[in-house]
C-alpha cells in the first residue's frame, strides 16, 4: 500500500512564505531547557499557517468581535462560519497563541497594533473560551447572524443557567410514581386522573446557578428545553474603541432620548452657573422677556415691541391668557354655589306649600 500525504496549504493567500513567518516568530518566554540551543527550532506547518492567517486578518480588518463559545457544538460553529461568508471571518484558537501573535506584531511599531494589543490583551479580553470575528461591514448584520444560529437545548447537569427557569402549573402527564422528583425540589403537586398535576408555577433554576441532577432530570422528563446556546458577544473592538453589545441594540429613538437628556443637563448647568451656552440661550431670552414684561405690568411703561402692549393689557384684564382673571375665576364658583343654594330653597318652599298636611 502506498500512502500519499498532501502537503498542508494555507487557506489564505499570503505574499509571505511559511519560512519567513517561522523566522519572524520570536520566543518571548524563557525556555524550559535553559541550556538548550533553540536557534534551529522548526515550527509545525499548522502553527506557521495559523500565524500567517492571523496576521493577515489583523492587517485587513478594523472591527473585531470577541465572542464566547461556551456550549457551542462543532456543527453549530460550522453553520455560523457558512452564514458569515462574505461578511465576516471567524478565528478560533488558543488564547496564548492569539496573544503571541499580537505580541509579535508590536515589533512593527504600528499604532494600530499597539492599540489592539492594549485593548485585547492588557484589558483581559482574551480569556476563557473566546474567539474572534473579523469584519469591515455592518456589525448589526453580524450580530443578527450570530443570534439566528442559536439552538434550543435541554438543561445539562453542571452547566451554568443563563436565565431563570420556571415550571408552569398544570397537568404534566407523568405517572404518580414520578412524584419523588417533585418532592426533592419542594414542588407542590396532586394526583389528577392518574397523573401528576403541578398546583402553581414553580421556579426551579435561577440565572447564574449550576444545574443540578434533579433539575436536569425533571426538565428532561417534562420535555422542557429552557436554554438557547450559541455564540455570545462579549466585547466589540471598533477602530480603537471598545464597547458592549448594548451599543448595537440601541435604536434611533434611544439615541434621541440620550441626546435630549444630555442637552437638558447642559441647559440646567448653564442656567445654574450663569454661563450662557447655545443650549441655554432660548431659556435666557425667554426669562429676560418675562422680566421686562413684568416691569411693564407693574409700571406705566408700555413696551411696543414683541406685542408688549397687547400682552400687558391681557395680563391686567385677565383675558387672552388661557382663562379669566384670578378675581373672576374665584368669584365664578361662589356664584354657582349661591345659585344652587337658591334653587334648593325654592324647591323646599314648593314642597311645603302643597295645601294640606300629612294627615289631611
Coordinates of C-alpha atoms in Angstrom, one line a residue:
X1 CA 0.0 0.0 0.0
X2 CA 1.2 3.5 -0.9
X3 CA 0.1 6.4 1.3
X4 CA 0.4 9.8 -0.2
X5 CA 0.4 12.7 2.1
X6 CA -0.7 16.0 0.5
X7 CA 1.3 18.9 1.9
X8 CA -0.7 21.3 4.1
X9 CA -1.6 24.6 2.4
X10 CA -2.6 27.9 3.9
X11 CA -6.2 28.7 3.3
X12 CA -5.4 32.4 3.0
X13 CA -3.2 33.5 0.2
X14 CA -0.2 35.5 1.5
X15 CA 2.7 37.1 -0.1
X16 CA 5.0 35.9 2.8
X17 CA 6.1 32.2 2.8
X18 CA 5.9 29.9 5.8
X19 CA 9.6 30.0 6.2
X20 CA 9.5 33.8 6.6
X21 CA 6.7 33.6 9.1
X22 CA 8.6 30.9 11.0
X23 CA 11.7 33.2 11.1
X24 CA 9.7 36.1 12.5
X25 CA 8.1 34.1 15.3
X26 CA 10.0 35.4 18.3
X27 CA 10.3 33.5 21.5
X28 CA 9.3 35.8 24.4
X29 CA 9.2 33.3 27.3
X30 CA 12.3 31.6 28.7
X31 CA 13.0 28.1 27.5
X32 CA 12.3 25.2 29.8
X33 CA 15.7 23.8 29.0
X34 CA 17.9 26.8 29.6
X35 CA 21.0 25.2 28.3
X36 CA 19.4 24.0 25.0
X37 CA 20.0 25.8 21.8
X38 CA 16.7 26.7 20.0
X39 CA 18.2 28.7 17.2
X40 CA 17.4 25.9 14.8
X41 CA 13.9 25.2 16.1
X42 CA 11.4 24.3 13.4
X43 CA 7.7 25.2 14.0
X44 CA 5.0 23.0 12.7
X45 CA 3.3 23.9 9.5
X46 CA -0.1 24.2 11.3
X47 CA 1.3 26.8 13.7
X48 CA 3.1 28.7 11.0
X49 CA -0.1 28.8 8.8
X50 CA -2.1 29.9 11.8
X51 CA 0.2 32.9 12.4
X52 CA 0.1 33.8 8.7
X53 CA -3.7 33.7 8.8
X54 CA -4.0 35.7 12.0
X55 CA -1.5 38.4 10.8
X56 CA -3.4 38.8 7.5
X57 CA -6.7 39.2 9.4
X58 CA -5.3 41.8 11.8
X59 CA -3.9 43.7 8.8
X60 CA -7.1 43.8 6.7
X61 CA -9.9 44.3 9.3
X62 CA -10.6 47.1 11.7
X63 CA -13.6 45.6 13.5
X64 CA -13.2 42.7 15.8
X65 CA -15.9 40.9 17.9
X66 CA -14.8 39.0 20.9
X67 CA -17.3 36.1 21.3
X68 CA -17.8 33.5 23.9
X69 CA -18.2 29.9 22.6
X70 CA -19.4 28.1 25.7
X71 CA -21.8 25.1 24.9
X72 CA -21.3 25.7 21.1
X73 CA -21.3 22.5 19.2
X74 CA -19.0 21.9 16.2
X75 CA -21.9 21.6 13.8
X76 CA -23.3 24.9 15.1
X77 CA -19.9 26.5 14.7
X78 CA -19.7 25.3 11.1
X79 CA -23.2 26.8 10.4
X80 CA -22.1 30.1 11.8
X81 CA -19.0 30.1 9.5
X82 CA -21.1 29.4 6.5
X83 CA -23.7 32.0 7.4
X84 CA -21.0 34.7 7.8
X85 CA -19.3 34.1 4.5
X86 CA -18.8 37.3 2.6
X87 CA -19.5 39.3 5.8
X88 CA -17.0 38.2 8.4
X89 CA -14.4 35.6 9.2
X90 CA -14.2 33.6 12.4
X91 CA -10.8 32.9 14.0
X92 CA -10.5 30.3 16.8
X93 CA -7.5 29.1 18.7
X94 CA -5.7 29.1 22.0
X95 CA -5.7 32.3 23.9
X96 CA -1.9 32.1 24.4
X97 CA -1.4 31.7 20.6
X98 CA -3.5 34.7 19.8
X99 CA -1.6 36.7 22.5
X100 CA 1.6 35.6 20.9
X101 CA 0.5 36.8 17.5
X102 CA -0.4 40.3 18.9
X103 CA 2.8 40.4 20.9
X104 CA 5.0 39.7 17.8
X105 CA 3.1 42.5 15.9
X106 CA 4.3 45.1 18.4
X107 CA 7.7 44.9 16.8
X108 CA 6.3 46.8 13.8
X109 CA 5.8 49.9 15.9
X110 CA 2.4 50.4 14.3
X111 CA -0.1 52.5 16.4
X112 CA -2.9 50.1 15.3
X113 CA -1.1 47.0 16.6
X114 CA -0.3 48.8 19.9
X115 CA -4.0 49.7 20.3
X116 CA -5.2 46.2 19.5
X117 CA -2.7 44.7 21.9
X118 CA -3.7 47.1 24.7
X119 CA -7.5 46.6 24.2
X120 CA -7.5 42.8 23.7
X121 CA -4.5 41.6 25.8
X122 CA -3.9 44.1 28.5
X123 CA -7.6 44.7 29.2
X124 CA -8.0 40.9 29.6
X125 CA -10.5 40.2 26.8
X126 CA -8.6 37.1 25.6
X127 CA -9.5 34.8 28.4
X128 CA -11.8 31.8 28.9
X129 CA -13.3 30.1 25.8
X130 CA -13.4 33.0 23.4
X131 CA -12.9 33.5 19.7
X132 CA -12.5 36.5 17.3
X133 CA -14.8 37.5 14.4
X134 CA -13.2 40.0 11.9
X135 CA -15.3 42.2 9.7
X136 CA -15.3 45.6 8.0
X137 CA -19.1 45.6 7.3
X138 CA -22.1 46.4 9.4
X139 CA -21.8 45.0 12.9
X140 CA -25.6 44.7 13.3
X141 CA -25.6 42.2 10.4
X142 CA -23.0 40.1 12.0
X143 CA -24.9 40.2 15.3
X144 CA -28.2 39.1 13.6
X145 CA -26.4 36.1 12.0
X146 CA -25.0 35.1 15.4
X147 CA -28.4 35.4 17.1
X148 CA -30.1 33.3 14.3
X149 CA -27.7 30.5 14.7
X150 CA -28.6 29.8 18.4
X151 CA -30.2 26.5 19.1
X152 CA -32.6 25.4 21.8
X153 CA -31.1 22.8 24.1
X154 CA -32.1 21.0 27.4
X155 CA -30.6 21.9 30.7
X156 CA -27.3 19.9 31.2
X157 CA -26.2 18.9 34.7
X158 CA -23.3 21.1 35.9
X159 CA -23.9 23.9 33.3
X160 CA -24.5 27.5 34.5
X161 CA -28.0 28.7 33.8
X162 CA -28.1 31.8 31.6
X163 CA -31.7 32.7 32.8
X164 CA -34.3 31.8 35.3
X165 CA -36.3 28.6 34.6
X166 CA -39.9 28.2 35.9
X167 CA -42.1 25.1 35.5
X168 CA -45.7 26.2 34.7
X169 CA -48.7 25.0 36.6
X170 CA -50.8 22.3 35.0
X171 CA -51.0 18.6 34.3
X172 CA -47.6 17.1 33.5
X173 CA -48.9 13.7 32.1
X174 CA -46.4 11.9 34.3
X175 CA -47.3 8.8 36.4
X176 CA -47.8 9.1 40.2
X177 CA -44.5 7.2 40.6
X178 CA -42.6 10.3 39.5
X179 CA -43.7 12.4 42.4
X180 CA -40.4 11.9 44.2
X181 CA -38.7 14.2 41.7
X182 CA -41.1 17.0 42.6
X183 CA -40.8 16.4 46.3
X184 CA -37.0 16.7 46.0
X185 CA -37.4 20.2 44.6
X186 CA -40.3 21.1 47.0
X187 CA -42.8 21.4 44.2
X188 CA -46.5 21.1 45.4
X189 CA -48.4 18.5 43.3
X190 CA -51.5 16.4 43.4
X191 CA -52.8 13.4 41.5
X192 CA -55.5 14.1 39.0
X193 CA -57.0 11.2 36.9
X194 CA -53.9 9.1 37.4
X195 CA -51.3 11.8 36.5
X196 CA -49.2 14.3 38.4
X197 CA -50.5 17.9 38.3
X198 CA -48.5 21.0 39.4
X199 CA -50.6 23.3 41.5
X200 CA -48.7 26.6 40.7
X201 CA -45.8 28.0 38.8
X202 CA -42.6 26.8 40.5
X203 CA -39.1 28.3 39.9
X204 CA -36.5 25.6 39.7
X205 CA -33.3 27.3 38.5
X206 CA -32.1 30.8 38.9
X207 CA -29.8 32.6 36.5
X208 CA -26.1 32.1 37.4
X209 CA -26.7 28.9 39.4
X210 CA -25.4 25.5 38.3
X211 CA -28.0 23.0 37.1
X212 CA -28.3 20.0 39.5
X213 CA -29.1 16.5 38.6
X214 CA -32.6 16.6 39.9
X215 CA -33.4 19.8 38.0
X216 CA -31.9 18.4 34.8
X217 CA -33.8 15.1 35.1
X218 CA -37.1 16.7 35.9
X219 CA -36.9 19.2 33.0
X220 CA -36.0 16.3 30.7
X221 CA -39.0 14.3 31.7
X222 CA -41.3 17.3 31.2
X223 CA -39.7 17.9 27.7
X224 CA -38.7 21.4 28.6
X225 CA -35.7 22.9 26.8
X226 CA -35.2 26.2 28.6
X227 CA -31.8 27.3 27.2
X228 CA -30.6 28.7 23.9
X229 CA -26.9 28.1 23.3
X230 CA -24.8 29.9 20.7
X231 CA -22.1 32.5 20.4
X232 CA -22.3 35.4 22.8
X233 CA -20.8 38.8 22.0
X234 CA -18.5 39.7 24.9
X235 CA -16.9 42.9 23.6
X236 CA -16.6 44.8 20.3
X237 CA -13.4 46.4 19.1
X238 CA -14.1 49.1 16.5
X239 CA -11.2 51.2 15.3
X240 CA -9.7 51.6 18.7
X241 CA -12.9 51.8 20.7
X242 CA -14.3 49.0 22.8
X243 CA -17.9 48.7 23.8
X244 CA -20.5 46.1 24.6
X245 CA -23.4 44.5 22.7
X246 CA -25.9 47.0 24.1
X247 CA -24.4 49.7 21.8
X248 CA -25.5 47.7 18.8
X249 CA -29.0 47.2 20.2
X250 CA -29.7 50.9 20.5
X251 CA -32.3 52.4 18.2
X252 CA -32.7 55.9 16.8
X253 CA -35.3 56.7 19.5
X254 CA -32.8 55.6 22.2
X255 CA -30.1 57.8 20.9
X256 CA -32.6 60.7 20.5
X257 CA -33.6 60.3 24.2
X258 CA -30.0 60.2 25.3
X259 CA -29.2 63.3 23.3
X260 CA -32.2 65.2 24.7
X261 CA -31.2 64.2 28.2
X262 CA -27.7 65.4 27.7
X263 CA -28.9 68.7 26.3
X264 CA -31.3 69.1 29.3
X265 CA -28.4 68.5 31.7
X266 CA -26.2 71.1 29.9
X267 CA -29.0 73.6 29.9
X268 CA -29.6 73.1 33.7
X269 CA -25.9 73.5 34.5
X270 CA -25.7 76.6 32.3
X271 CA -28.7 78.3 33.9
X272 CA -27.5 77.4 37.5
X273 CA -23.9 78.7 36.9
X274 CA -24.9 81.7 34.8
X275 CA -22.7 80.5 31.9
X276 CA -24.6 81.1 28.7
X277 CA -24.3 78.3 26.2
X278 CA -26.1 77.5 22.9
X279 CA -28.5 75.2 24.8
X280 CA -29.4 77.8 27.4
X281 CA -29.8 80.8 25.1
X282 CA -33.6 80.2 24.4
X283 CA -34.3 80.0 28.1
X284 CA -32.2 83.0 28.9
X285 CA -34.0 85.1 26.3
X286 CA -37.4 83.9 27.5
X287 CA -36.6 84.7 31.1
X288 CA -35.4 88.2 30.2
X289 CA -38.6 88.8 28.2
X290 CA -40.7 87.7 31.1
X291 CA -38.8 90.1 33.5
X292 CA -39.3 93.0 31.0
X293 CA -43.0 92.2 30.7
X294 CA -43.3 92.1 34.5
X295 CA -41.8 95.6 34.7
X296 CA -44.3 97.0 32.2
X297 CA -47.2 95.4 34.1
X298 CA -46.0 96.9 37.4
X299 CA -45.4 100.4 36.0
X300 CA -46.9 102.8 33.4
X301 CA -44.3 101.9 30.8
X302 CA -45.6 100.3 27.7
X303 CA -43.3 98.1 25.6
X304 CA -44.3 98.4 22.0
X305 CA -42.0 95.7 20.6
X306 CA -42.8 92.0 20.7
X307 CA -46.5 92.7 21.2
X308 CA -45.7 94.1 24.7
X309 CA -48.7 96.4 24.8
X310 CA -51.2 93.7 24.0
X311 CA -49.6 91.3 26.5
X312 CA -49.7 94.0 29.2
X313 CA -53.4 94.7 28.6
X314 CA -54.1 90.9 28.6
X315 CA -52.4 90.4 31.9
X316 CA -54.1 93.4 33.5
X317 CA -57.5 92.4 32.3
X318 CA -57.1 88.7 32.7
X319 CA -58.1 88.0 29.1
X320 CA -56.4 86.1 26.4
X321 CA -54.0 84.2 28.7
X322 CA -55.9 80.9 28.9
X323 CA -58.7 81.8 31.3
X324 CA -60.4 84.6 33.3
X325 CA -58.7 86.9 35.7
X326 CA -58.0 85.5 39.2
X327 CA -60.7 87.5 40.9
X328 CA -63.3 86.5 38.2
X329 CA -62.2 82.9 38.4
X330 CA -62.6 82.9 42.2
X331 CA -66.0 84.6 42.0
X332 CA -67.4 82.1 39.5
X333 CA -67.5 79.1 41.8
X334 CA -69.1 81.2 44.6
X335 CA -71.8 82.4 42.2
X336 CA -72.5 78.9 41.1
X337 CA -72.9 77.7 44.7
X338 CA -75.2 80.6 45.5
X339 CA -77.4 79.8 42.6
X340 CA -77.6 76.1 43.6
X341 CA -78.5 77.0 47.1
X342 CA -81.2 79.3 45.9
X343 CA -82.7 76.6 43.7
X344 CA -82.7 74.1 46.6
X345 CA -84.5 76.6 48.8
X346 CA -87.2 77.2 46.2
X347 CA -87.8 73.5 45.8
X348 CA -88.2 73.2 49.6
X349 CA -90.7 76.0 49.6
X350 CA -92.7 74.4 46.9
X351 CA -92.9 71.1 48.8
X352 CA -94.1 73.0 51.9
X353 CA -97.0 74.8 50.1
X354 CA -98.8 71.7 48.9
X355 CA -102.0 73.0 50.6
X356 CA -102.5 70.1 53.0
X357 CA -100.8 68.4 55.9
X358 CA -99.7 64.8 56.2
X359 CA -103.0 63.6 57.9
X360 CA -105.4 65.8 56.0

